[in-house]
C-alpha positions as a printed Julia matrix, in Angstrom:
133×3 Matrix{Float64}:
 -30.47  -107.38  34.23
 -28.75  -105.74  31.34
 -25.19  -104.52  31.68
 -26.22  -100.89  31.85
 -22.96   -99.58  30.52
 -23.56  -101.37  27.24
 -26.0    -98.57  26.36
 -24.8    -96.74  23.3
 -22.13   -94.1   23.61
 -24.46   -91.65  21.87
 -27.15   -92.05  24.52
 -24.63   -91.87  27.38
 -23.22   -88.68  25.89
 -26.71   -87.2   25.67
 -27.42   -87.91  29.32
 -24.03   -86.55  30.3
 -25.06   -83.21  28.77
 -28.05   -83.27  31.13
 -25.76   -83.68  34.17
 -26.42   -87.39  34.66
 -23.47   -89.25  36.07
 -22.56   -92.86  35.36
 -24.5    -94.14  38.4
 -27.68   -92.32  37.26
 -27.42   -93.75  33.77
 -26.89   -97.28  35.1
 -29.9    -96.91  37.42
 -32.1    -95.66  34.59
 -31.06   -98.37  32.14
 -31.49  -101.12  34.74
 -35.0    -99.88  35.62
 -36.19  -100.07  32.02
 -33.71  -101.92  29.81
 -36.31  -102.69  27.13
 -36.83   -98.99  26.44
 -33.21   -98.52  25.42
 -33.23  -100.93  22.52
 -33.94   -98.42  19.76
 -32.97   -95.15  21.39
 -31.36   -92.42  19.43
 -30.54   -88.89  20.44
 -33.12   -87.47  18.04
 -35.92   -89.16  20.01
 -34.39   -88.11  23.31
 -34.09   -84.49  22.2
 -37.7    -84.53  20.94
 -38.93   -85.82  24.3
 -36.87   -83.34  26.31
 -38.03   -80.47  24.08
 -41.65   -81.52  24.51
 -41.31   -81.68  28.3
 -39.6    -78.28  28.34
 -42.44   -76.84  26.23
 -44.75   -77.83  29.08
 -42.63   -75.86  31.54
 -40.6    -78.75  32.94
 -37.06   -77.6   33.69
 -34.14   -79.67  32.43
 -32.89   -80.37  35.97
 -36.35   -81.68  36.84
 -36.39   -83.92  33.78
 -33.47   -85.81  35.3
 -35.52   -86.57  38.42
 -38.49   -87.6   36.29
 -36.39   -89.98  34.24
 -34.98   -91.59  37.37
 -38.55   -92.17  38.63
 -40.03   -93.18  35.28
 -37.33   -93.96  32.71
 -39.94   -95.46  30.42
 -40.83   -91.88  29.48
 -38.05   -92.01  26.9
 -39.61   -95.08  25.34
 -42.84   -93.23  24.6
 -43.44   -91.4   21.34
 -44.25   -87.72  21.72
 -46.74   -87.57  18.84
 -48.47   -90.89  19.52
 -48.49   -90.95  23.3
 -47.61   -87.72  25.06
 -49.37   -85.1   22.93
 -52.79   -86.83  23.04
 -52.65   -86.96  26.85
 -51.7    -83.31  27.09
 -54.52   -82.41  24.67
 -56.95   -84.43  26.78
 -55.88   -82.63  29.96
 -56.16   -79.27  28.18
 -59.68   -80.22  27.03
 -60.6    -80.66  30.7
 -59.49   -77.1   31.36
 -56.13   -77.89  32.92
 -53.72   -75.05  32.23
 -50.53   -75.91  30.35
 -48.4    -74.64  33.23
 -50.24   -76.98  35.59
 -49.67   -79.92  33.24
 -45.91   -79.41  33.55
 -46.2    -79.54  37.34
 -48.53   -82.54  37.15
 -46.19   -84.63  35.02
 -43.22   -83.63  37.16
 -44.99   -85.17  40.15
 -46.53   -88.07  38.26
 -44.62   -88.8   35.03
 -46.34   -92.17  34.72
 -49.47   -90.28  33.62
 -48.07   -90.66  30.1
 -48.37   -94.41  30.55
 -52.09   -94.21  31.4
 -54.67   -94.91  28.72
 -57.06   -92.04  28.08
 -59.96   -94.39  27.27
 -59.32   -97.06  29.9
 -57.9    -94.99  32.74
 -58.34   -91.23  32.53
 -61.85   -90.88  31.06
 -63.51   -93.37  33.44
 -62.0    -91.58  36.44
 -63.11   -88.18  35.17
 -66.64   -89.51  34.48
 -66.78   -91.03  37.96
 -65.71   -87.78  39.61
 -68.25   -85.85  37.54
 -70.96   -88.34  38.61
 -70.13   -87.41  42.2
 -70.83   -83.78  41.27
 -67.18   -82.82  41.53
 -66.77   -79.65  39.51
 -64.79   -80.08  36.3
 -62.33   -77.38  37.4
 -61.57   -79.37  40.57
 -60.71   -82.47  38.56
């Protein structure tokens, strides 16, 4: 394991503004030390802003990060936005997407082509209505 407190002061300061205490930061860094290698506050702010645009409250983001710290290692434009667009194309309302990712933040780690689409196609083959998916 990585000495969690060796994370940059800039990143620690950012998480402190989100009401994370030292124990939270250590837990997050130890869960996903590889994601912290190239962190900068610009990327963190971009991710938080994106999540907030989906209706996720800042206090909830803290819980999400504790469950799935890898979320901060994902690029908004390359990873998160395409998944949100895919869900919107299925008819999922933006407000519901915020709730969905709060409950299951690892959805951003799922491949659209290899994971999401096959499941949707399977459910449709069972005559499940698209709205129910």
